[in-house]
PDB file of C-alpha atoms and ligand atoms in Angstrom:
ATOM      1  CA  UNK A1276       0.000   0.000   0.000  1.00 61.00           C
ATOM      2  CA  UNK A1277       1.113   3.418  -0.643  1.00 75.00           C
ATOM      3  CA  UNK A1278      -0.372   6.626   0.169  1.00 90.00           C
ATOM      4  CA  UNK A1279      -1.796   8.598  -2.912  1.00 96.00           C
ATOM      5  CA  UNK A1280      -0.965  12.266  -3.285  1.00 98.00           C
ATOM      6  CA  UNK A1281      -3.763  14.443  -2.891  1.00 98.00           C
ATOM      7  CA  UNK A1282      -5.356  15.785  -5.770  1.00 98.00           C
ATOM      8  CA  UNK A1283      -7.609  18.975  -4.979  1.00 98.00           C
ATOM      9  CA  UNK A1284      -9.764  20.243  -7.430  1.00 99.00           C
ATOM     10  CA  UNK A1285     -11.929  23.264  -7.829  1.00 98.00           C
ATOM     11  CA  UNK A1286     -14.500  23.522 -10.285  1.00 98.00           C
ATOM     12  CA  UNK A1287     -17.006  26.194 -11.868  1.00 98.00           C
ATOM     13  CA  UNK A1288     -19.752  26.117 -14.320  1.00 98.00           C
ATOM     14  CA  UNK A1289     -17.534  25.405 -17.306  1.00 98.00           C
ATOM     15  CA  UNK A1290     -16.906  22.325 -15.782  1.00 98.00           C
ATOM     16  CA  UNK A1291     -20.163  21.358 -17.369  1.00 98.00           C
ATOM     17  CA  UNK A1292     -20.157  23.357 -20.522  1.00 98.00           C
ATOM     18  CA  UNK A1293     -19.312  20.038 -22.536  1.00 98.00           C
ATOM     19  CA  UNK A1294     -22.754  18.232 -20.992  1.00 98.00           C
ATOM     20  CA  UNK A1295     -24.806  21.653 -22.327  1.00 97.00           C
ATOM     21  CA  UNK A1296     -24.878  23.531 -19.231  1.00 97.00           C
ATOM     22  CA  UNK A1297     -24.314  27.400 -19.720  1.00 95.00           C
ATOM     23  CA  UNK A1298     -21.934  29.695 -17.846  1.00 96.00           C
ATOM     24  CA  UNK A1299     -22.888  32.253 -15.688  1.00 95.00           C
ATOM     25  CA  UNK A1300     -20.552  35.226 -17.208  1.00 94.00           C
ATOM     26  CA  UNK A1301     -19.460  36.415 -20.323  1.00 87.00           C
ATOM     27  CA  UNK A1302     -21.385  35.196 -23.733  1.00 85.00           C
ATOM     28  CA  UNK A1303     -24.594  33.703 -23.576  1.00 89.00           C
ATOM     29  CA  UNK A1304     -24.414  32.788 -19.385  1.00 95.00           C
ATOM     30  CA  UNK A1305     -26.914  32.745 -17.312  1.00 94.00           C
ATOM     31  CA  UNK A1306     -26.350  36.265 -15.640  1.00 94.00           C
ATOM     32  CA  UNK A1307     -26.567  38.116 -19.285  1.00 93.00           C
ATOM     33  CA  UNK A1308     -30.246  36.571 -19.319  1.00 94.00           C
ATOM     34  CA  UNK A1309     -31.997  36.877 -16.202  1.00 94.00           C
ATOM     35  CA  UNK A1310     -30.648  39.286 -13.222  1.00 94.00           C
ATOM     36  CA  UNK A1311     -28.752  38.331 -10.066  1.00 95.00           C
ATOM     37  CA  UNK A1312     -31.346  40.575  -7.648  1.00 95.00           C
ATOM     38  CA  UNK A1313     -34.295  39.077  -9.191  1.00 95.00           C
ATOM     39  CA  UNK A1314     -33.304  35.420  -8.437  1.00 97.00           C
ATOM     40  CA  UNK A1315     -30.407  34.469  -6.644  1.00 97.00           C
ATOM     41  CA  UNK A1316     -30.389  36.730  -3.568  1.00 98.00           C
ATOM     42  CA  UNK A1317     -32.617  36.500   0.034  1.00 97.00           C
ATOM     43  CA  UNK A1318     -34.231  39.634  -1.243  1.00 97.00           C
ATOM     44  CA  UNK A1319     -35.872  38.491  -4.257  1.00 98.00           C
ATOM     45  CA  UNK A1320     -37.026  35.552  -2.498  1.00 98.00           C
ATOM     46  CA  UNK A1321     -38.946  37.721   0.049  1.00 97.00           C
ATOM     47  CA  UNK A1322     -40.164  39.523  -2.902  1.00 97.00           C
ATOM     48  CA  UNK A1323     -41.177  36.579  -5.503  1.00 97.00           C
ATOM     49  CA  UNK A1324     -40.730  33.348  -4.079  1.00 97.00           C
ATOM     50  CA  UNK A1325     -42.801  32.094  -6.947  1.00 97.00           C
ATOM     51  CA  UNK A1326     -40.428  33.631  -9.576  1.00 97.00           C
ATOM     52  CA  UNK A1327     -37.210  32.080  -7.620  1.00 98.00           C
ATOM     53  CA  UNK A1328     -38.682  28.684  -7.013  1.00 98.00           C
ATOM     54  CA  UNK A1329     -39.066  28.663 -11.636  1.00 97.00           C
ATOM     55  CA  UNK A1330     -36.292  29.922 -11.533  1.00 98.00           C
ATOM     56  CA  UNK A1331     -34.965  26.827 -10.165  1.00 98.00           C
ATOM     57  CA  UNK A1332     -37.243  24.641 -11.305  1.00 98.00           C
ATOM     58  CA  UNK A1333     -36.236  25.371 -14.920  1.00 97.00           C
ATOM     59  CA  UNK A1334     -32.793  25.324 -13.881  1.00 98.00           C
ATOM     60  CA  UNK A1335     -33.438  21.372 -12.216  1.00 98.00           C
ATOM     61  CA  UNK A1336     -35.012  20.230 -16.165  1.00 98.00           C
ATOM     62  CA  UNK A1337     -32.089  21.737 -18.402  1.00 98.00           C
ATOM     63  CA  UNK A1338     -29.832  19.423 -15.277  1.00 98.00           C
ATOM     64  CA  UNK A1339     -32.388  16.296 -15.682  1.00 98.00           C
ATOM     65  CA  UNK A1340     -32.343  16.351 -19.677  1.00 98.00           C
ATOM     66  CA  UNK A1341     -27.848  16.063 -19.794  1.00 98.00           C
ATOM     67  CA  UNK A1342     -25.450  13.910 -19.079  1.00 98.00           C
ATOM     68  CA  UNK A1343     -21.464  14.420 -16.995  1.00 98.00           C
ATOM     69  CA  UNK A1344     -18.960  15.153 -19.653  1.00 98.00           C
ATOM     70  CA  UNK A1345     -15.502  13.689 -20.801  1.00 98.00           C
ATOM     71  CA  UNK A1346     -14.209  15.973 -17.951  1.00 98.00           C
ATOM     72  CA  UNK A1347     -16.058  14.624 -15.499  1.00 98.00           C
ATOM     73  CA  UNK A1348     -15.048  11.218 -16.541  1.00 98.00           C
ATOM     74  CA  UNK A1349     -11.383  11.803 -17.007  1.00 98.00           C
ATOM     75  CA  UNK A1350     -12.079  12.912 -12.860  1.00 98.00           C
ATOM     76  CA  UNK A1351     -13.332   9.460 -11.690  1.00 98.00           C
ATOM     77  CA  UNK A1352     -10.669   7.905 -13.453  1.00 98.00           C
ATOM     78  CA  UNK A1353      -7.848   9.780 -11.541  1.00 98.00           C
ATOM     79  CA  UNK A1354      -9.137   8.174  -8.101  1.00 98.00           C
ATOM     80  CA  UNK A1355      -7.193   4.923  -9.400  1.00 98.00           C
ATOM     81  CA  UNK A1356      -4.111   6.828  -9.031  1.00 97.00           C
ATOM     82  CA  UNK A1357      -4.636   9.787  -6.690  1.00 98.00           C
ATOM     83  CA  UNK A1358      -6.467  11.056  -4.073  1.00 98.00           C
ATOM     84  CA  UNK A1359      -8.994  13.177  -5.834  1.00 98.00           C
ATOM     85  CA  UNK A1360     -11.328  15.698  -3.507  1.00 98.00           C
ATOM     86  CA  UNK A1361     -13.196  18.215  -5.436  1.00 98.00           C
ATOM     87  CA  UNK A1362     -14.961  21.145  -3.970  1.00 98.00           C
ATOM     88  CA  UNK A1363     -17.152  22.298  -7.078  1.00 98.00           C
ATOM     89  CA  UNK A1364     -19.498  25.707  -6.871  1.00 98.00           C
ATOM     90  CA  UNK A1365     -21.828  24.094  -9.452  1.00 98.00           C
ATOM     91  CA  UNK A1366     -25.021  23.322  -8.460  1.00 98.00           C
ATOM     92  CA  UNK A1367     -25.329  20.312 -11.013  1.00 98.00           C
ATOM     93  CA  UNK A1368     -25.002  16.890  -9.767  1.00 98.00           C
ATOM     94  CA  UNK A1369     -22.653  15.693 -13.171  1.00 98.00           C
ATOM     95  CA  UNK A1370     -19.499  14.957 -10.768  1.00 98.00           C
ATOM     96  CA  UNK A1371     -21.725  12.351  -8.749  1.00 98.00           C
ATOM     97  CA  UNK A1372     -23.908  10.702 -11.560  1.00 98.00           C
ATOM     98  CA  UNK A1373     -19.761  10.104 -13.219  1.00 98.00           C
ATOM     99  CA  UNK A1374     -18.823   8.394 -10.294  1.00 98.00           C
ATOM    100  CA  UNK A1375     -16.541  10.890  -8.200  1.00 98.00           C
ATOM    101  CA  UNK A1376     -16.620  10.234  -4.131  1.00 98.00           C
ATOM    102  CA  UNK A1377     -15.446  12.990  -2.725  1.00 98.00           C
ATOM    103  CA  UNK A1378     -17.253  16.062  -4.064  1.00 98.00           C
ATOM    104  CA  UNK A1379     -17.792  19.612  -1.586  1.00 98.00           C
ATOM    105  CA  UNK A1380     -21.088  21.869  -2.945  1.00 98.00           C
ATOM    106  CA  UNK A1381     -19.915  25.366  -2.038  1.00 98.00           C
ATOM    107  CA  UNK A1382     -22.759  26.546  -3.317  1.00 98.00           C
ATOM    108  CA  UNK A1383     -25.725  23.771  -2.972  1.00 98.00           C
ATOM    109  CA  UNK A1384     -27.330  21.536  -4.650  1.00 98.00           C
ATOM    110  CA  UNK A1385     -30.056  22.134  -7.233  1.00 98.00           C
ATOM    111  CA  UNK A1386     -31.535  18.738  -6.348  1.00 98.00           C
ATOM    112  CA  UNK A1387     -32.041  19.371  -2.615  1.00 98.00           C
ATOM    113  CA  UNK A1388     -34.272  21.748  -1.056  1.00 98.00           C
ATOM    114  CA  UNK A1389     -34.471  23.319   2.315  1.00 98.00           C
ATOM    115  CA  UNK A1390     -36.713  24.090   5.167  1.00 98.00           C
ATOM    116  CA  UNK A1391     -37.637  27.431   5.745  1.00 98.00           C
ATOM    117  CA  UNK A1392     -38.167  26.555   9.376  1.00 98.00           C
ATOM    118  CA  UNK A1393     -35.678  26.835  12.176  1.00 97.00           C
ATOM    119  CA  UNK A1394     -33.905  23.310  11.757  1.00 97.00           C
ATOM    120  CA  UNK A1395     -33.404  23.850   7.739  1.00 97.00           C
ATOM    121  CA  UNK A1396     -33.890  20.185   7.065  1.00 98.00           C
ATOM    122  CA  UNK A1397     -32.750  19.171   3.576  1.00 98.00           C
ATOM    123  CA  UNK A1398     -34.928  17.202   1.214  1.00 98.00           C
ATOM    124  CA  UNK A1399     -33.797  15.119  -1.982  1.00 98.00           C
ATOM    125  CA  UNK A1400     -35.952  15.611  -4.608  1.00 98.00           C
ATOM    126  CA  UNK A1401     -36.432  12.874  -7.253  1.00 97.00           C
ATOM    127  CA  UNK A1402     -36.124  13.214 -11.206  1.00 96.00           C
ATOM    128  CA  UNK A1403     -39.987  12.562 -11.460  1.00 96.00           C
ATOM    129  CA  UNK A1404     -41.287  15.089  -8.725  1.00 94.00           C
ATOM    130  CA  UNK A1405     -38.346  17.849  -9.204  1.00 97.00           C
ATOM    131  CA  UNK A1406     -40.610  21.093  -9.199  1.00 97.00           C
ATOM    132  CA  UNK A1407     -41.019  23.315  -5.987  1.00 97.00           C
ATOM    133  CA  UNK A1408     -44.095  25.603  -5.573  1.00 97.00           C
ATOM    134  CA  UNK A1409     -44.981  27.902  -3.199  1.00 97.00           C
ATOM    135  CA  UNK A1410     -47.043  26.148  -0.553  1.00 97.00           C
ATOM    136  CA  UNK A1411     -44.836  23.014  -0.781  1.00 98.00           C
ATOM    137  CA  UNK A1412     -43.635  22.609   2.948  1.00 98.00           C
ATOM    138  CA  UNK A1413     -41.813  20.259   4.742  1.00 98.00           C
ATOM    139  CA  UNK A1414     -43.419  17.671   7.250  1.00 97.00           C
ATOM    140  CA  UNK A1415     -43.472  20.675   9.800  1.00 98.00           C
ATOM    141  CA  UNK A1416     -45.273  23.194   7.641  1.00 98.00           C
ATOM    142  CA  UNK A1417     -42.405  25.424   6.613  1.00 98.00           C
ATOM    143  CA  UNK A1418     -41.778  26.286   2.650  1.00 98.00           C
ATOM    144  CA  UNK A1419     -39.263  24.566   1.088  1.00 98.00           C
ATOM    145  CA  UNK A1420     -36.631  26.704  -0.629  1.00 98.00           C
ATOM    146  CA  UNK A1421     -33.789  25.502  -3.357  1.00 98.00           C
ATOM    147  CA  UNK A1422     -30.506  24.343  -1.139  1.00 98.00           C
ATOM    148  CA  UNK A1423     -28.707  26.968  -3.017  1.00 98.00           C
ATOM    149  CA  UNK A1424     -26.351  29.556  -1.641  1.00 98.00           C
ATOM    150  CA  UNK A1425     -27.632  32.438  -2.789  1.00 98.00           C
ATOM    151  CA  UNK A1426     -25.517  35.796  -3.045  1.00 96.00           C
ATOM    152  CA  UNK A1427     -25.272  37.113   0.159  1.00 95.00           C
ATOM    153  CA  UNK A1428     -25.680  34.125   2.069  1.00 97.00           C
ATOM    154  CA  UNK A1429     -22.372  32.736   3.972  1.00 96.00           C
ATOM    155  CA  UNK A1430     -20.927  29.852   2.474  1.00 98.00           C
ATOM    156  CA  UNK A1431     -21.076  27.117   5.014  1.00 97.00           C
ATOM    157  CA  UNK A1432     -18.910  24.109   3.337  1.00 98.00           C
ATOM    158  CA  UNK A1433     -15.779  27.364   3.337  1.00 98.00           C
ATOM    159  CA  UNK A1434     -14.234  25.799   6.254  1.00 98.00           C
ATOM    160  CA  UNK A1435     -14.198  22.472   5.163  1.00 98.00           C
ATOM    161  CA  UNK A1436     -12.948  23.341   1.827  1.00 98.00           C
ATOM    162  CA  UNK A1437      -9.738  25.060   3.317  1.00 98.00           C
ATOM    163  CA  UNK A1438      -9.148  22.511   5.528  1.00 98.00           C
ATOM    164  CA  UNK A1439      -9.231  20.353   2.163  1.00 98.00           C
ATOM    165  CA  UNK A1440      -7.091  22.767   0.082  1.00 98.00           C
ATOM    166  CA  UNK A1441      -4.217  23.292   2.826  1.00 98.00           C
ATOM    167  CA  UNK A1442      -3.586  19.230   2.632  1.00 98.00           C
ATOM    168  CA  UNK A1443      -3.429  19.134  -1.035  1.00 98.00           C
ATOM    169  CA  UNK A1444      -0.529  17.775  -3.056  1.00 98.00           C
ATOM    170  CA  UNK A1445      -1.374  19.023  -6.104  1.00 98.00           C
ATOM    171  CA  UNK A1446      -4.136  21.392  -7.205  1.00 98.00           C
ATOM    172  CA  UNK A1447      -6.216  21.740 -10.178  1.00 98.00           C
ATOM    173  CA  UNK A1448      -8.731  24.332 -11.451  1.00 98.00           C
ATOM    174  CA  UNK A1449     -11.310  24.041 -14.118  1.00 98.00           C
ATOM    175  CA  UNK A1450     -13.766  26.059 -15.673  1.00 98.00           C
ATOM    176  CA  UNK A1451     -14.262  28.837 -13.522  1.00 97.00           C
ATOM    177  CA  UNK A1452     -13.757  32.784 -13.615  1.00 96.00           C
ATOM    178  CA  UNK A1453     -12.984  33.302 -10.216  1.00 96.00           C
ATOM    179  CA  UNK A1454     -14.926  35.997  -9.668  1.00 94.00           C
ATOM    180  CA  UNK A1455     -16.855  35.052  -6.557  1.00 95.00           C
ATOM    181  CA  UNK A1456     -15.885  34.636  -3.089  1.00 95.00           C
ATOM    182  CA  UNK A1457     -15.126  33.359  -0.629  1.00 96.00           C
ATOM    183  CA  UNK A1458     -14.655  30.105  -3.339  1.00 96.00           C
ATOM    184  CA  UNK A1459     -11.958  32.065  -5.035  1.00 95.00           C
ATOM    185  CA  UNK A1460     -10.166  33.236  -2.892  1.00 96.00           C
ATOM    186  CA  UNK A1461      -9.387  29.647  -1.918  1.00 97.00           C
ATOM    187  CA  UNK A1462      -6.466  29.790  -4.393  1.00 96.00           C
ATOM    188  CA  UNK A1463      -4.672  31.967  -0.977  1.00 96.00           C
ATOM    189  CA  UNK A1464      -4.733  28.555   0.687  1.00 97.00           C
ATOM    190  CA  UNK A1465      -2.729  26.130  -1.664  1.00 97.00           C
ATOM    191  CA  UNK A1466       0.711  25.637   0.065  1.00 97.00           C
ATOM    192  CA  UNK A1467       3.476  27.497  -1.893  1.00 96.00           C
ATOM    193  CA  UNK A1468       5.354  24.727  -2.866  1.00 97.00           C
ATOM    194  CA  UNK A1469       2.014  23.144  -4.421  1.00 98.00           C
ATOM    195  CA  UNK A1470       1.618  22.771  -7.821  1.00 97.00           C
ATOM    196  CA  UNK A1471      -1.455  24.848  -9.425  1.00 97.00           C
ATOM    197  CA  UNK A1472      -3.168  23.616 -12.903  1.00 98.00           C
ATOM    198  CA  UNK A1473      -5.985  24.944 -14.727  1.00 98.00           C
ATOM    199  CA  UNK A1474      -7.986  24.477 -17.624  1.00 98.00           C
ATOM    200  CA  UNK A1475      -9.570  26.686 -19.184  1.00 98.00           C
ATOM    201  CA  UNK A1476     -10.178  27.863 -23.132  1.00 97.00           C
ATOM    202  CA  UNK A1477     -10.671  31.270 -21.705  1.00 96.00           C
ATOM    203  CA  UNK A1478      -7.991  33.773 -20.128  1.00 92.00           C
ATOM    204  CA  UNK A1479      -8.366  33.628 -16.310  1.00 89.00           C
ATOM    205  CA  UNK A1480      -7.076  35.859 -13.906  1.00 85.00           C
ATOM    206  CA  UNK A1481      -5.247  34.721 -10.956  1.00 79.00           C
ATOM    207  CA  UNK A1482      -3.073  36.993  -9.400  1.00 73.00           C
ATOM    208  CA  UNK A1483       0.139  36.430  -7.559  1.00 77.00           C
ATOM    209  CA  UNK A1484       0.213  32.649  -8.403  1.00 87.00           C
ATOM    210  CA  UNK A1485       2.210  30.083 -10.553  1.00 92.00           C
ATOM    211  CA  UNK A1486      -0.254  28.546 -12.827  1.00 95.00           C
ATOM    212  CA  UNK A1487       0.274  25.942 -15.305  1.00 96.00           C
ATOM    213  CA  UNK A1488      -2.703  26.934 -17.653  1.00 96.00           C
ATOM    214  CA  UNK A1489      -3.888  24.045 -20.360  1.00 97.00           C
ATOM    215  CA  UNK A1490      -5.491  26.367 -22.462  1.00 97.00           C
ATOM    216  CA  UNK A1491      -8.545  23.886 -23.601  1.00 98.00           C
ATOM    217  CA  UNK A1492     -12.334  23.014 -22.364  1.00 98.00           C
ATOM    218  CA  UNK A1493     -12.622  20.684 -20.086  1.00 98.00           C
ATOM    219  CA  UNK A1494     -12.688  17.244 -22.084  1.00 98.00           C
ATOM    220  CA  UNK A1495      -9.518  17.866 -23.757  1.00 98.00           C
ATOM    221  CA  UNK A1496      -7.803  19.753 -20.959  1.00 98.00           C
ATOM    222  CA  UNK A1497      -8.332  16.816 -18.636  1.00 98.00           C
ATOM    223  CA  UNK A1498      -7.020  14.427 -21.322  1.00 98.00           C
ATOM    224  CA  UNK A1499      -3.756  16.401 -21.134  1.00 98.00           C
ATOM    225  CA  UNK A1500      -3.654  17.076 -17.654  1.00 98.00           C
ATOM    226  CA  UNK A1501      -3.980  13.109 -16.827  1.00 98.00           C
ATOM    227  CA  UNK A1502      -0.494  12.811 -19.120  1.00 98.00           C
ATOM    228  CA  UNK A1503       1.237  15.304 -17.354  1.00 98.00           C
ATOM    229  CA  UNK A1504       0.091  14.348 -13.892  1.00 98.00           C
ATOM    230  CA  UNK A1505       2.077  10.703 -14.755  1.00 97.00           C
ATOM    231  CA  UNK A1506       4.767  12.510 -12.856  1.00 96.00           C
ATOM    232  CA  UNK A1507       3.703  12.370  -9.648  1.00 96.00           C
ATOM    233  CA  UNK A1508       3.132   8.351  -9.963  1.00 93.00           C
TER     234      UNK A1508
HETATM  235  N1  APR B1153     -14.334  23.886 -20.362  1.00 77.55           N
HETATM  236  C1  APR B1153     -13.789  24.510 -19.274  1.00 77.55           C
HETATM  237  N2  APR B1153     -14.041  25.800 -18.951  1.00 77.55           N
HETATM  238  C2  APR B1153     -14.884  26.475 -19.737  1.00 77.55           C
HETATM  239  C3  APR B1153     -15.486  25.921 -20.872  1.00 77.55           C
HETATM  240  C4  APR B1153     -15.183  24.550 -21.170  1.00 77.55           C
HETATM  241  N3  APR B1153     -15.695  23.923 -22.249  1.00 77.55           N
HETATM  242  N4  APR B1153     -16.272  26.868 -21.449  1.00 77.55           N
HETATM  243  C5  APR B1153     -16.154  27.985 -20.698  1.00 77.55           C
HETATM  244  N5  APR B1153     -15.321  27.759 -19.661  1.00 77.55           N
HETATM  245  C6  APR B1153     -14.884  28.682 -18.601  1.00 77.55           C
HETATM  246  C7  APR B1153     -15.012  30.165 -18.912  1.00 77.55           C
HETATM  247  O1  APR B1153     -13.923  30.603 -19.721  1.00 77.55           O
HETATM  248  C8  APR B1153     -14.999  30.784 -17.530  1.00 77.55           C
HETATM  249  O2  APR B1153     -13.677  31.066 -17.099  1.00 77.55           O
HETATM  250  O3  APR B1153     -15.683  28.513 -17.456  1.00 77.55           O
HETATM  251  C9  APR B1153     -15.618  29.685 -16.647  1.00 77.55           C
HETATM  252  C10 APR B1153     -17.012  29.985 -16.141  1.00 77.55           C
HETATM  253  O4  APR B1153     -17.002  31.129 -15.320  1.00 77.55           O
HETATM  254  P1  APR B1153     -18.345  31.666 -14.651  1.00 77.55           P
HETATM  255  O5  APR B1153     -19.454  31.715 -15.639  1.00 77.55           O
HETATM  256  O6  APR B1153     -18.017  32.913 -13.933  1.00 77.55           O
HETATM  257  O7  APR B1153     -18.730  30.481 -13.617  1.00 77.55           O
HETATM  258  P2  APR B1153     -18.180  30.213 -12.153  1.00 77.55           P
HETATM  259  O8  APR B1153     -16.783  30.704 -12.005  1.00 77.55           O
HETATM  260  O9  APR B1153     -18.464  28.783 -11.862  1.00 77.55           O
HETATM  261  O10 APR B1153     -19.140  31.109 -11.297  1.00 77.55           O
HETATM  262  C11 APR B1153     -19.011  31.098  -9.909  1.00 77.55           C
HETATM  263  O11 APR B1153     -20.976  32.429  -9.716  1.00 77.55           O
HETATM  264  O12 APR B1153     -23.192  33.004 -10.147  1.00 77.55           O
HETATM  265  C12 APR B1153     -22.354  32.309  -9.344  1.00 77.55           C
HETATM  266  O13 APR B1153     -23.034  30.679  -7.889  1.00 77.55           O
HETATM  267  C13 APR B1153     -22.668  30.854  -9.231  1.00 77.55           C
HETATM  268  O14 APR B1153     -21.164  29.036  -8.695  1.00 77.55           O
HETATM  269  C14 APR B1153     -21.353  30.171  -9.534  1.00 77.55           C
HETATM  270  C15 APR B1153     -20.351  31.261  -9.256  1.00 77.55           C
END
């Protein structure tokens, strides 16, 4: 037996691209089509619920009607070799219908909802009774509300996920902008000596870091990164 180096990996919504998911920034993502404050926030819950919980529920179909990606394949595959932990901030499920075991939601799961009440119970909801409406409550009488983090809200998992990236042995990124935090600014917590990876077709900003950028989508990319990782065997 030997101990497997730790592979932590972070990804964002292009992550899923390849299965027909859509970003959130730049062309055609979600936030150029419907706005932040009238959806994703505590606010416009108080003020629509109805309107969030469509939201949401449209958001649950597109997820139902695709499948995990190359990408996400190339991911299970590593765990023969490595230690693979990802903390994702997509709300898609595509890491765990592949067949990855460790995998942190940041940012919740569109799959789960939540009690409104005081204990905030979380409920699985099943392919063939996905939709939430207002007046759906949990077995004490609360609404339910998607188990998403909305912007805002504190990020619960954050603790757990540094403890994960301060352990790693090598550390990967894929598909995201790094534009929201606290999940970027987990980058700050990768040891210095740590080796940093990302893939991306996009140019991503990362400032005061070494990064080995593989300049692809994430199918490709992880093709790549697999050879190169070979190293570390
Ligand atoms: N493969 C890999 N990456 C891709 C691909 C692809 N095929 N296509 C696009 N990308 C990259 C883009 O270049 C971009 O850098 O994916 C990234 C997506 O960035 P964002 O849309 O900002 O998504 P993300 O970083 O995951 O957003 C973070 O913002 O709205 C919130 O809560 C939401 O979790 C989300 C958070």
């Amino acid at each position: 037996m030997y101990n497997k180096k730790k592979l932590v990996v972070l990804t964002g919504a292009g992550m899923s691209v390849e299965s027909g998911l859509s970003t959130f920034r730049g062309a055609g993502g979600m936030w150029g089509q419907h706005r932040v404050e009238d959806v994703a926030t505590i606010e416009a819950w108080y003020r629509d619920k109805q309107k969030v919980l469509d939201f949401y529920n449209i958001r649950r179909k597109e997820l139902l009607g695709v499948k995990p990606n190359l990408g996400h394949a190339v991911l299970v595959e590593l765990e023969k070799d490595f230690d693979v932990k990802i903390i994702t901030q997509n709300v898609d499920n595509l890491h765990e219908q592949a067949g990855s075991t460790h995998v942190l939601h940041l940012h919740g799961e569109l799959m789960k909802v939540r009690s409104c009440g005081p204990g905030a119970e979380v409920y699985d909801l099943s392919p063939d009774n996905y939709e939430t409406r207002l007046g759906d409550t949990c077995p004490k009488g609360y609404q339910l509300r998607p188990h998403i983090v909305w912007f805002g809200e504190a990020v619960p998992e954050m603790n757990i996920a540094i403890d994960i990236v301060e352990k790693a042995d090598i550390f990967l990124i894929i598909g995201t902008s790094l534009q929201v935090y606290p999940a970027a600014s987990l980058l700050r917590y990768v040891p210095a000596e740590v080796s940093v990876y990302m893939i991306d077709p996009n140019e991503v900003s990362a400032n005061n870091r070494e990064i080995n950028i593989i300049n692809k989508g994430a199918g490709e990319g992880m093709l790549e990164l697999k050879e190169k990782l070979r190293k570390y065997l």
